[in-house]
XYZ file of C-alpha atoms in Angstrom:
631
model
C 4.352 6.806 -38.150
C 4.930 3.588 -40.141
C 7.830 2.634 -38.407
C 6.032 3.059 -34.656
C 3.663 0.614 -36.065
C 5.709 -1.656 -37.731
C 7.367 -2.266 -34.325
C 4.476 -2.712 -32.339
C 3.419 -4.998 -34.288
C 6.168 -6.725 -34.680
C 6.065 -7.494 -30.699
C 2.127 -8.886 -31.448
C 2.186 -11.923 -34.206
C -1.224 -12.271 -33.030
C -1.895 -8.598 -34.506
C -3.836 -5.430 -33.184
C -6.964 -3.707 -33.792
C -7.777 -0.907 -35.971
C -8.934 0.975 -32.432
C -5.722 0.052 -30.489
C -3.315 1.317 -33.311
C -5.017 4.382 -33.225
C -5.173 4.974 -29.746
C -1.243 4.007 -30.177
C -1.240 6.887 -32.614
C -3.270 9.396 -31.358
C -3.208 8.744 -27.671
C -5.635 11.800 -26.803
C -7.793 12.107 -29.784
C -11.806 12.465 -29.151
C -13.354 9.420 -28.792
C -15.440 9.577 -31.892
C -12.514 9.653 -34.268
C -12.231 5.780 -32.530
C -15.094 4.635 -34.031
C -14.588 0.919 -36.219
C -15.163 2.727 -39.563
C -13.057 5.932 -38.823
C -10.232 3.752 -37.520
C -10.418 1.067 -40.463
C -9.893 4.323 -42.775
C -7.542 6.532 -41.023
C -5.504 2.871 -41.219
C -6.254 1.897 -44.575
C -4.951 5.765 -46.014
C -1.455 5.118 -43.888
C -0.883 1.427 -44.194
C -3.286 0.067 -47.404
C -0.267 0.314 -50.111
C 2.108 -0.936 -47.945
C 3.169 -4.317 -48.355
C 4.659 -4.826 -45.043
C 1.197 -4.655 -43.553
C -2.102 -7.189 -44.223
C -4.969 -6.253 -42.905
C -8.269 -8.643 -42.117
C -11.378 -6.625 -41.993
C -13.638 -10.243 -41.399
C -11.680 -9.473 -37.509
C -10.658 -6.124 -37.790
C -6.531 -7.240 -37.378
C -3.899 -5.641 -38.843
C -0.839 -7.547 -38.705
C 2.176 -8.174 -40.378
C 3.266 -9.902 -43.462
C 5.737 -12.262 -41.841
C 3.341 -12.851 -39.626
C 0.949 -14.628 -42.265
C 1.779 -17.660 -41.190
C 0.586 -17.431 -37.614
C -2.956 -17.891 -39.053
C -2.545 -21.499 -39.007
C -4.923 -23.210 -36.753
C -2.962 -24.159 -33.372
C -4.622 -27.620 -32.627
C -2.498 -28.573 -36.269
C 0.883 -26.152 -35.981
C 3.756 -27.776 -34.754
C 5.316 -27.157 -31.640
C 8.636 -27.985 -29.904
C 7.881 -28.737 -26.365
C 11.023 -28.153 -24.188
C 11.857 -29.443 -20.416
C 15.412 -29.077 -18.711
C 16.687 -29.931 -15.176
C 19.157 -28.088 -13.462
C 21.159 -27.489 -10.576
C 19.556 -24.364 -9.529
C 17.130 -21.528 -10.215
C 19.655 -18.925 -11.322
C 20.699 -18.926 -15.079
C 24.358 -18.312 -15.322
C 25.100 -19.381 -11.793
C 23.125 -23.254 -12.389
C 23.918 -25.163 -15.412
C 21.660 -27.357 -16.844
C 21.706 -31.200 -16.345
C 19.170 -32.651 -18.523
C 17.029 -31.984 -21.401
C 14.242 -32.628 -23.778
C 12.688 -31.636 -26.613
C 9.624 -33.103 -28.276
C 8.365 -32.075 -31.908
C 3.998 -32.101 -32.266
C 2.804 -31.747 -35.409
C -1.085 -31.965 -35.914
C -1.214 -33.226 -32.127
C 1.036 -36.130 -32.763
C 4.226 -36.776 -31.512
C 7.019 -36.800 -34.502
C 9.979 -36.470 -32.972
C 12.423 -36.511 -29.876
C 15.623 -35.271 -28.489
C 16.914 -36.304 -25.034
C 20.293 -36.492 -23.266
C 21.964 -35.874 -19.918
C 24.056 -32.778 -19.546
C 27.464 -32.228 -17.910
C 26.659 -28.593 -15.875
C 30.304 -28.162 -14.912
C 29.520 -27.539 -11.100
C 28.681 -29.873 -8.665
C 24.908 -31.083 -8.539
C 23.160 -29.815 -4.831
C 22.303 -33.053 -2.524
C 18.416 -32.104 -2.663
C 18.122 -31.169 -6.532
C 19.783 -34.941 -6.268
C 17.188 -36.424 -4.050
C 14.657 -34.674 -6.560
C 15.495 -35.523 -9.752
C 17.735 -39.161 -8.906
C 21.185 -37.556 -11.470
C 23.762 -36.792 -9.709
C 27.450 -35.907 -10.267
C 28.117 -39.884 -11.097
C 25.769 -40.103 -13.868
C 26.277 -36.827 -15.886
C 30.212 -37.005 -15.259
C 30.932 -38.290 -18.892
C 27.942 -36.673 -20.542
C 28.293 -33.766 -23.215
C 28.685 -30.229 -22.096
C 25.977 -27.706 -23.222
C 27.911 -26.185 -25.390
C 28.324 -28.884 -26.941
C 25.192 -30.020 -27.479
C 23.692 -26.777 -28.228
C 23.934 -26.842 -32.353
C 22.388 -30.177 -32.177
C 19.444 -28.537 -29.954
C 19.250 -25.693 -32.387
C 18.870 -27.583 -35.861
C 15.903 -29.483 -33.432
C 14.177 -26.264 -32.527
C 14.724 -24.628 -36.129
C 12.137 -22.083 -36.685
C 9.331 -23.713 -34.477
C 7.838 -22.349 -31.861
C 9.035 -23.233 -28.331
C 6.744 -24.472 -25.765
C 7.671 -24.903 -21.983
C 5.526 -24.787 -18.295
C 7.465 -21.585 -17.030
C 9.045 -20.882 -20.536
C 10.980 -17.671 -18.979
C 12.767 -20.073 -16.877
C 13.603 -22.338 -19.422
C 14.430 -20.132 -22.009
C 16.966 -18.096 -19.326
C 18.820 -21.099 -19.242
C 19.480 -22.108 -22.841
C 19.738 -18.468 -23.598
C 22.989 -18.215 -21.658
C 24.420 -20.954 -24.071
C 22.933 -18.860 -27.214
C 24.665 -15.983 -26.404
C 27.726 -17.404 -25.438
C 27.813 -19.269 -28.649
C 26.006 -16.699 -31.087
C 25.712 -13.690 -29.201
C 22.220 -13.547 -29.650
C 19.310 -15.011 -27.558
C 17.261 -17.572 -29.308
C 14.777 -15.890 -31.631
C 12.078 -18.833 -31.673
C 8.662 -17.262 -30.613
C 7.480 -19.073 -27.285
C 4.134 -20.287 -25.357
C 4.300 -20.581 -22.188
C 1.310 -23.089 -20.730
C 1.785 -21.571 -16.835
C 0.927 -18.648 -18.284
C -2.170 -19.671 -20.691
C -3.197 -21.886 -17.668
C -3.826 -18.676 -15.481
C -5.955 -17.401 -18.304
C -7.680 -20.585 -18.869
C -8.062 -22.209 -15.427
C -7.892 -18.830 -13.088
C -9.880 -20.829 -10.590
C -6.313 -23.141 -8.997
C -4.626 -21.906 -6.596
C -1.321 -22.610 -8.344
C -0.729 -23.311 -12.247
C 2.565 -25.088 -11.376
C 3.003 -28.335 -13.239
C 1.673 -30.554 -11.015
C -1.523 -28.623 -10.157
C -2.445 -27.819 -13.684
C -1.409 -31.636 -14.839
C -3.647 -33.272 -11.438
C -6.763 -30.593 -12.468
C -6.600 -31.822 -16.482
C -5.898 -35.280 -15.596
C -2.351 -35.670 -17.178
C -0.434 -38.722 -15.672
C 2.794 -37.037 -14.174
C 4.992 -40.110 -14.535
C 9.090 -39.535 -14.659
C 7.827 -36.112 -12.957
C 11.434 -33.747 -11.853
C 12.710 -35.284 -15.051
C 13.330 -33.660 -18.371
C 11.717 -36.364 -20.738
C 8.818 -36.811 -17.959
C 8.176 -33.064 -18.194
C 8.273 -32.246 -21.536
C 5.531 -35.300 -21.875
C 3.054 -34.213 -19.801
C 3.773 -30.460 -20.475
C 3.051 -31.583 -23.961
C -0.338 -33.134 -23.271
C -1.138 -30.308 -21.264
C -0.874 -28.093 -24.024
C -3.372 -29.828 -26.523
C -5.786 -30.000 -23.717
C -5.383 -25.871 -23.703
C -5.501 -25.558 -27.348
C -9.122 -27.413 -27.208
C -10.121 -25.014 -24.705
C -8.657 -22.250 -25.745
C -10.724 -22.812 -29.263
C -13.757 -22.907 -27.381
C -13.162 -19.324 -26.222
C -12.366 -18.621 -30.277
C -9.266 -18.545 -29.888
C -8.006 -20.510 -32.924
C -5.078 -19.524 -34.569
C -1.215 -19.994 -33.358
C -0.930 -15.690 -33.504
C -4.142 -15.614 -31.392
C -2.767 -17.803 -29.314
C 0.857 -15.947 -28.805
C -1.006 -12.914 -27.758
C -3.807 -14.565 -25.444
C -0.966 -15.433 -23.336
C -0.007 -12.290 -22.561
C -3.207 -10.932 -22.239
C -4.572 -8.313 -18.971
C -7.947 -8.188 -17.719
C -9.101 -6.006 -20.351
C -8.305 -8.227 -23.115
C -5.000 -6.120 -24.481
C -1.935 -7.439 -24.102
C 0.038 -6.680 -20.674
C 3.383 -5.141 -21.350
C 6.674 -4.468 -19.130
C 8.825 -2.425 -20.163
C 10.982 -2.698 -16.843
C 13.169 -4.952 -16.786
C 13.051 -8.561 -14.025
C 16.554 -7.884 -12.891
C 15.952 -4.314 -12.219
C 12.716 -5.371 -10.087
C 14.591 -8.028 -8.761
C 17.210 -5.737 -7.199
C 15.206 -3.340 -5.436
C 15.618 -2.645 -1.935
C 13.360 -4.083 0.393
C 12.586 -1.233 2.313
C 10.417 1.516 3.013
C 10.493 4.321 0.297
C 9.019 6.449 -2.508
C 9.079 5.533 -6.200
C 8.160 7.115 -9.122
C 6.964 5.858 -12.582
C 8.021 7.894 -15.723
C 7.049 7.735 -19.277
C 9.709 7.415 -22.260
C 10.406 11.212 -22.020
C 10.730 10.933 -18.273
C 7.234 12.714 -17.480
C 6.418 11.747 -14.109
C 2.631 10.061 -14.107
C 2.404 8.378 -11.037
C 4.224 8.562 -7.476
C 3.633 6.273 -4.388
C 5.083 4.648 -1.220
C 5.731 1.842 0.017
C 7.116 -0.237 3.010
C 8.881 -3.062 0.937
C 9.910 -0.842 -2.433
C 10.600 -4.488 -3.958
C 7.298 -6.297 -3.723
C 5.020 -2.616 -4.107
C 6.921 -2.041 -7.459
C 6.835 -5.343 -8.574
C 3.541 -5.663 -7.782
C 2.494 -3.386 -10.793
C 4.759 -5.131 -13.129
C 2.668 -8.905 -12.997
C -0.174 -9.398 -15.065
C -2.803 -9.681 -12.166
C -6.405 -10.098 -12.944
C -6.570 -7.594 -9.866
C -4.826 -4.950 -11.725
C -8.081 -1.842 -12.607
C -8.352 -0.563 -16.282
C -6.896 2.744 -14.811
C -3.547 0.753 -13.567
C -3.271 -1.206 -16.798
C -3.161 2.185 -19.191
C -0.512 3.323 -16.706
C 1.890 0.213 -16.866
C 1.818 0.594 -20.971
C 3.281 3.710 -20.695
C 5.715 3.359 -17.361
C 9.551 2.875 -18.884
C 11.703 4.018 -15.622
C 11.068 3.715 -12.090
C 12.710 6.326 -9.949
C 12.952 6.015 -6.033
C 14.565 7.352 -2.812
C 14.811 5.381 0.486
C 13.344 6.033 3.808
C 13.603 5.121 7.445
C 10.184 4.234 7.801
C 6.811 3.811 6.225
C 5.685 6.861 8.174
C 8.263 8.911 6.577
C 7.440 7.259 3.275
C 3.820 8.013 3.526
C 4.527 11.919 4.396
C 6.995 12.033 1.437
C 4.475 11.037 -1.188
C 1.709 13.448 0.173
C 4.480 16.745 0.056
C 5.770 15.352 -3.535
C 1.819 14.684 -5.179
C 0.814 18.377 -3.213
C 4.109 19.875 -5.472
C 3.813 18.007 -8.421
C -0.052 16.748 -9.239
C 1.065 13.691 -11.261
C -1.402 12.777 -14.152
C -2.153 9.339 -12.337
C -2.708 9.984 -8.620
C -6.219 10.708 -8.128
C -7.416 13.153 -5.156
C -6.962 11.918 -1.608
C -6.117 8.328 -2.889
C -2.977 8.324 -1.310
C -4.616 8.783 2.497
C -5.026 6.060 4.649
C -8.766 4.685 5.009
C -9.600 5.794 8.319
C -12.551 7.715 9.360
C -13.880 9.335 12.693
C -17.502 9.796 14.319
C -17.564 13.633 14.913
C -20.590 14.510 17.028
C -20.753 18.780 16.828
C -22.141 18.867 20.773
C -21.631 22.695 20.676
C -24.583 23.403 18.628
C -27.884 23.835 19.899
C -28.811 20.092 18.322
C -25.873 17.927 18.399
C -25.493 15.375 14.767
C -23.536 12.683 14.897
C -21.059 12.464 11.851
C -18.970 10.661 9.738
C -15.608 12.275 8.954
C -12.307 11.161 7.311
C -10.004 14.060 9.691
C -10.594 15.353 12.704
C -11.050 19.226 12.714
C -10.040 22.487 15.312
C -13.803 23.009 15.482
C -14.138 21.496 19.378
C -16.629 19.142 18.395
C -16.548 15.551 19.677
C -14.125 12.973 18.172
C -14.469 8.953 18.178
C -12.067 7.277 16.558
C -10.329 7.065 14.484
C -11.804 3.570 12.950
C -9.590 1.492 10.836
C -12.454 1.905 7.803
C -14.865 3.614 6.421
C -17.788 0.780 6.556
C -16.965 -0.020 10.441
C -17.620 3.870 11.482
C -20.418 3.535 9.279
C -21.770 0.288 10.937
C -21.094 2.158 14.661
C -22.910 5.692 13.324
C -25.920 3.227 12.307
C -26.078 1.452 15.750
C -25.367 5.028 17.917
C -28.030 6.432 16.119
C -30.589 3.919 16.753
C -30.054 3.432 20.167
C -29.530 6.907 21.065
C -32.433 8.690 18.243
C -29.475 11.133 17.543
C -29.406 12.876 14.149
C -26.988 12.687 11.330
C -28.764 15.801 9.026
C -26.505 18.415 7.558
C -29.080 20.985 8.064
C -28.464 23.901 10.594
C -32.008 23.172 12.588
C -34.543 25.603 12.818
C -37.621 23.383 14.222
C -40.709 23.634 12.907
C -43.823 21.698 13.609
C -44.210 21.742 9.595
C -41.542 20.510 8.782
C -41.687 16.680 6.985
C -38.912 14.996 8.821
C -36.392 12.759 6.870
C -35.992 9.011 6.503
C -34.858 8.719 9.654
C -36.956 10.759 11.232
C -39.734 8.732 9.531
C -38.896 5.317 10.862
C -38.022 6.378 14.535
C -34.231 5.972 14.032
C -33.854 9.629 14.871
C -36.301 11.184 17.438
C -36.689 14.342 14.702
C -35.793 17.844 16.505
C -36.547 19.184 12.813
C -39.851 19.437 13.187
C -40.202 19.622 16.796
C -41.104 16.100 17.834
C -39.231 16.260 20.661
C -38.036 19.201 22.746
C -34.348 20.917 22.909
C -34.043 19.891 26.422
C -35.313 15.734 25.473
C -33.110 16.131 22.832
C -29.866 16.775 24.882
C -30.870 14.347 27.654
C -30.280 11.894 24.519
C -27.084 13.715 24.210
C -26.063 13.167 27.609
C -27.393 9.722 27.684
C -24.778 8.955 24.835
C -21.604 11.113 26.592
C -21.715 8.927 29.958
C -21.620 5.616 27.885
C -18.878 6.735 25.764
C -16.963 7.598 29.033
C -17.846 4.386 30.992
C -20.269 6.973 33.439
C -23.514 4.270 32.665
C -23.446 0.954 32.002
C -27.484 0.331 31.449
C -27.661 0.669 28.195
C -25.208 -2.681 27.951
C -27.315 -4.063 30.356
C -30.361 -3.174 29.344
C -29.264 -5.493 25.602
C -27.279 -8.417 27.436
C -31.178 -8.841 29.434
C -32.989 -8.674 25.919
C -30.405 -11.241 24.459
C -30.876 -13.609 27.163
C -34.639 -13.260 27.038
C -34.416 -13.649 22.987
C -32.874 -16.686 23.672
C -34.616 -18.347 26.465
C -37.495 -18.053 23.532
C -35.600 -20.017 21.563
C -35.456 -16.968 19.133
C -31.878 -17.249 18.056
C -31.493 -15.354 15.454
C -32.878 -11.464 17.039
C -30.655 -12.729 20.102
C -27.765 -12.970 17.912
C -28.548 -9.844 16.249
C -28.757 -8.128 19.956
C -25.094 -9.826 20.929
C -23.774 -8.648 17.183
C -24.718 -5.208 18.681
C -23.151 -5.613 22.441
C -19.986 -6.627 20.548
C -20.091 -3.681 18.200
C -21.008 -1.377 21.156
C -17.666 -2.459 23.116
C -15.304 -2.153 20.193
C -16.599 1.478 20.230
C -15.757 2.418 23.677
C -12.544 0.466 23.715
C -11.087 2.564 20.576
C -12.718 5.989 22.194
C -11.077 5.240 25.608
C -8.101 3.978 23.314
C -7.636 7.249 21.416
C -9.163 9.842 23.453
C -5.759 11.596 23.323
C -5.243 11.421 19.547
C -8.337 13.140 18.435
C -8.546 15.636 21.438
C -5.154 16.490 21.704
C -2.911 15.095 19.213
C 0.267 15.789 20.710
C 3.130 13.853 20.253
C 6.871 13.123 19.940
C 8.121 10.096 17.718
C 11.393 8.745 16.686
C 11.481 6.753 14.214
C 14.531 5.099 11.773
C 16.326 7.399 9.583
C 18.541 6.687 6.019
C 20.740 8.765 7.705
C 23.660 6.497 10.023
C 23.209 7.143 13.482
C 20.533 9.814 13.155
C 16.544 9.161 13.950
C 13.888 10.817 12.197
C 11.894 13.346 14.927
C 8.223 14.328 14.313
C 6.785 16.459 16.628
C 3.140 16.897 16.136
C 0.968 19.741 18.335
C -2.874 20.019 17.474
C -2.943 17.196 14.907
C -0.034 19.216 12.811
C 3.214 18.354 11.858
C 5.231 21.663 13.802
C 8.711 19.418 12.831
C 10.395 16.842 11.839
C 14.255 17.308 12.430
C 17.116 14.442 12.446
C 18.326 14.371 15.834
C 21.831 12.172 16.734
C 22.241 13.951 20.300
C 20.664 14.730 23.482
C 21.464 18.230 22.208
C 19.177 17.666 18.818
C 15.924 17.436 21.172
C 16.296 20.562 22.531
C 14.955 22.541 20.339
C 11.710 20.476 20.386
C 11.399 20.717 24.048
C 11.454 24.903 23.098
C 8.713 24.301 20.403
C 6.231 22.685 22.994
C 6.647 25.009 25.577
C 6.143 28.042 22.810
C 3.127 26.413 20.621
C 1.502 23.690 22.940
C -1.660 26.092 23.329
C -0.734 28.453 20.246
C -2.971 26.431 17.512
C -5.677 24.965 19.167
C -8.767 27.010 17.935
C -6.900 27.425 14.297
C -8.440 25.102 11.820
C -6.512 22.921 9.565
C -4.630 24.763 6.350
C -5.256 22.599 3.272
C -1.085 21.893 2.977
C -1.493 20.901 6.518
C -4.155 18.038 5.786
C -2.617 15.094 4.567
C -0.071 15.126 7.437
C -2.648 15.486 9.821
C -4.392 12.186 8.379
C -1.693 10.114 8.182
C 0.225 10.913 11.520
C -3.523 10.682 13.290
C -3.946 6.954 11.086
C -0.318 6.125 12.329
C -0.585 6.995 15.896
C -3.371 4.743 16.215
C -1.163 1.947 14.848
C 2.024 2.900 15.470
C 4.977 0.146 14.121
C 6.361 0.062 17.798
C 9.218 -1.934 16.435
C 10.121 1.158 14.424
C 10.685 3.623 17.231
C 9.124 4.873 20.098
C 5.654 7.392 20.771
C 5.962 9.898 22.901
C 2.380 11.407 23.876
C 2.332 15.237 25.476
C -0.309 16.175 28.251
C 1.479 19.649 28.396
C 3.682 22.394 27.557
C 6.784 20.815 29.947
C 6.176 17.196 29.084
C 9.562 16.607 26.920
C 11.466 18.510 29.156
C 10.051 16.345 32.430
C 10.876 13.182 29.763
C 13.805 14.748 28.281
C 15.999 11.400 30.509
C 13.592 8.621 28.834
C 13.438 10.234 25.454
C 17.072 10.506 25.347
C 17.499 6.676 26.115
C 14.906 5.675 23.342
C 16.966 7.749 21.041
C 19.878 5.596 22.010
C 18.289 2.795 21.896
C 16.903 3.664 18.319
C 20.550 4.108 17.050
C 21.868 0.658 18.839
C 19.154 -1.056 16.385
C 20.380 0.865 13.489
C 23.741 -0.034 14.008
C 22.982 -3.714 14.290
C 20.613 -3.513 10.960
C 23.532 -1.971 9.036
C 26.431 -4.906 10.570
């Protein structure tokens, strides 16, 4: 137990509270045992007698001993402020043409060290034009490696400081473990990185942003001396501010760099190179714990920049996603042909395996449908998020949520249709609902208007889905004009709002009148597999198959299935493994990725085999691609 903490707080010189060891120790413990006062004793029991550990109760930080002498204030530690110029951005590959190092003590500048560097490859024209050295000028200057022990006795045991201090430190590190095996130890501050805490507001915390926002002259900018200068005057300016927010001390300081959203440190515990060098392609990954317990699976149509994405300390990132990168130490993932694929690969492997960290339904797309249920007696217009076997009326589906909520809104005031859940039995008691109240809904409930007024409504809102009657658009485009003829801009912009709103609604019904009432289709899409495409045939909204197919041959078999099931499941509700698939193929097919493949709709049971000629050329086509991607 010592031990665990003794390294994690070797990795914070700005120390940890009582509350976050124990939730280190005791990950699941009830909440109560978290308590301040608990913690402080639980803590004090394991760690008072140890002298390896101090402990501050005026903060509630334990840190440790060798540590102590973090607690200096930073506005008065000293600092070695570092800047280099190279011929590239890839450590190892690039050498390193210039540098400069800068010792603050107390704010004031005590020292310097600055020379031109021989990078043994040839400098690149543009890094040239940039910086002004080129091969000429650093022919006859020192090598790194041979300036390298001087650089170290200058550094000593101070902390480093640099704008991008990963970058910098990549760089010399390549000498340090050619010449000592070892990376350099120094403890570093980077000020990009306490800019983004400090100034979120820019749009960029490069050097030149953050120096122009602060006011820091940026003369001999793109050279090492000129960097290290202003980098060096942009750090006091960040140690004032940073003192305003409390932050005082040089350990405070180390760890408010590397800060998240919720005020604990952000940790990675995957590595930049292995992020680096994933594919950038469609797939599913999965993040494991330390003892390879899966907690969280999801897809993605760049692998690369999804993955990553968790991995950089984003003020985006939720509480829920923060306590899940602490723990992630592998990422796992298999390649697919497309994000379709990838999408119906992460619903089958969550359905299977329920990881800790992928919350209900999360992983569907956000679309949603109107659903109006025009076989009973007194049709409601709905909101759904999957469209049923249950013959009611389908619109949709909408790309969101809030825009089928906006369109149920303006249908229901125009047309006084209901959105209840209740099974009506009208009664001339009855107290009808909000709605009903404000004349939004013409209230069937309790009898205010008659079964057969009621589906005249109905009707009235059927022939303007279809196109049949145009005077309801009519009817507005008059009241707009009027509106503003009365120089009453405002309700006439309100009115045009609702033409606009109207149309999009009709377009995407006329759109995707097949999807919802048939939702039959063939697709081909990219495989993994070489010279193979990925087949999913779907027949009432559900997946029937999804074979590879390389051949002519391959899509026989599917032309079978149709003429067996095209009628077989229409009246069969949904199974609950059959769902998901049913979402995301119906939240596809209304946006299909028509670079990926082709879309094949069915309007009966011999539609592939009449097609069988134009499906087989897409197929072809679909390969030719492939081959060309992998050349």
């Amino acid at each position: 137990m010592r031990q665990k903490l003794f390294e994690y707080l070797a990795q914070r010189p700005g120390g940890a509270t009582s509350s976050e060891l124990l939730h280190l120790l005791f990950p699941f413990e009830h909440s109560s045992v978290r308590t301040p006062e608990v913690s402080a004793r639980i803590l004090n029991a394991t760690l008072g007698a140890d002298p390896h550990f101090s402990y501050d109760s005026t903060v509630d930080r334990w840190r440790l001993t060798t540590h102590e002498a973090l607690l200096q204030p930073g506005l008065h530690a000293p600092f070695t402020i570092i800047a280099i110029e190279t011929t590239g951005v890839n450590p190892g590959v690039a050498g390193i043409t210039e540098l400069a190092a800068l010792r603050i003590e107390s704010g004031r500048l005590t020292k310097e060290f600055h020379t031109l560097i021989n990078p043994g490859r040839r400098i690149p024209l543009a890094i040239s034009r940039l910086t002004g050295i080129t091969d000429d000028i650093v022919r006859d200057q020192p090598t790194i490696d041979a300036i390298f022990p001087q650089l170290r006795l200058f550094l000593g045991s101070s902390i480093v400081v640099a704008h991008n201090a990963d970058f910098d430190f990549g760089f010399l590190n390549v000498a340090a473990r050619h010449l000592l095996s070892s990376p350099l130890l120094n403890l570093s501050i980077c000020t990009a990185r306490l800019a983004k805490r400090l100034l979120p507001n820019l749009h960029s915390h490069s050097l030149d942003v953050v120096a122009s926002h602060l006011g820091v002259a940026n003369a001999g900018r793109h050279r090492a001396l000129g960097d290290a200068r202003m980098t060096a005057e942009i750090l006091l300016i960040l140690l004032e501010k940073a003192e305003t927010l409390g932050i005082r001390s040089v350990g405070e300081l180390l760890d408010f760099q590397y800060s998240a959203r919720d005020g604990r440190r952000f940790e990675c515990f995957i590595s930049r190179s292995f992020l680096t060098n994933l594919p950038d392609k469609p797939g599913v990954y999965r993040l494991l714990d330390g003892e390879r317990r899966l907690l969280y699976i999801g897809k993605a149509k760049n692998l690369r920049r999804r993955v990553s994405s968790y991995f950089t300390n984003s003020s985006g990132h939720s509480d829920k996603v923060l306590e899940l990168v602490r723990k992630v130490r592998e990422v796992a993932y298999e390649l697919t042909g497309s994000a379709l694929e990838a999408a119906l690969r992460e619903a089958t492997l969550i359905r299977a395996l329920k990881p800790p960290y992928n919350t209900l339904a999360k992983h569907l797309p956000r679309v949603a449908f109107l659903k109006l249920t025009h076989m009973n007696p007194y049709p409601r217009l709905a909101i759904t998020s999957k469209p049923g076997a249950d013959r009611s009326l389908y619109i949709g589906p909408f790309r969101s949520r809030q825009f089928a909520e906006r369109a149920q809104r303006l249908l229901v005031r125009l047309f006084g249709l209901r959105t209840c859940q209740a099974n009506l039995q009208p009664d001339p008691a009855f107290s009808p609902c909000v709605s009903g109240q404000i004349g939004a809904c013409t209230a069937p409930c309790n009898e205010s208007v008659t079964r057969e007024a009621y589906e005249t409504q109905v009707n009235a809102f059927l022939r303007f889905l279809t196109g049949q009657d145009s005077e309801l658009r009519e009817t507005l485009g008059k009241k707009r004009d009027r509106l503003a003829a009365a120089l009453r801009f405002e309700g006439a912009a309100r009115v045009q709002q609702d033409l606009q709103l109207l149309e999009q609604i009709v377009q995407v019904h006329s759109r995707w009148q097949w999807l919802v009432t048939r939702a039959h289709a063939l697709l081909l899409l990219p495989s993994c597999e070489p010279g193979a495409a990925q087949a999913y045939l779907v027949l009432n909204g559900r997946l029937i198959a999804n074979p590879l197919v390389r051949s002519r041959q391959d899509l026989m078999p599917l032309v079978t299935l149709v003429q067996e099931r095209f009628t077989q499941d229409q009246d069969r509700p949904l199974r609950p493994e059959e769902i998901d698939s049913s979402v995301i193929l119906a939240a596809w097919l209304r946006d299909p990725d028509r670079s990926q493949g082709a879309v094949f709709p069915i309007e009966g049971p011999s539609t592939l085999e009449e097609r069988i000629d134009e499906i087989d050329l897409a197929l072809q086509d679909l390969q030719r691609l492939e081959d060309l991607a992998h050349v």
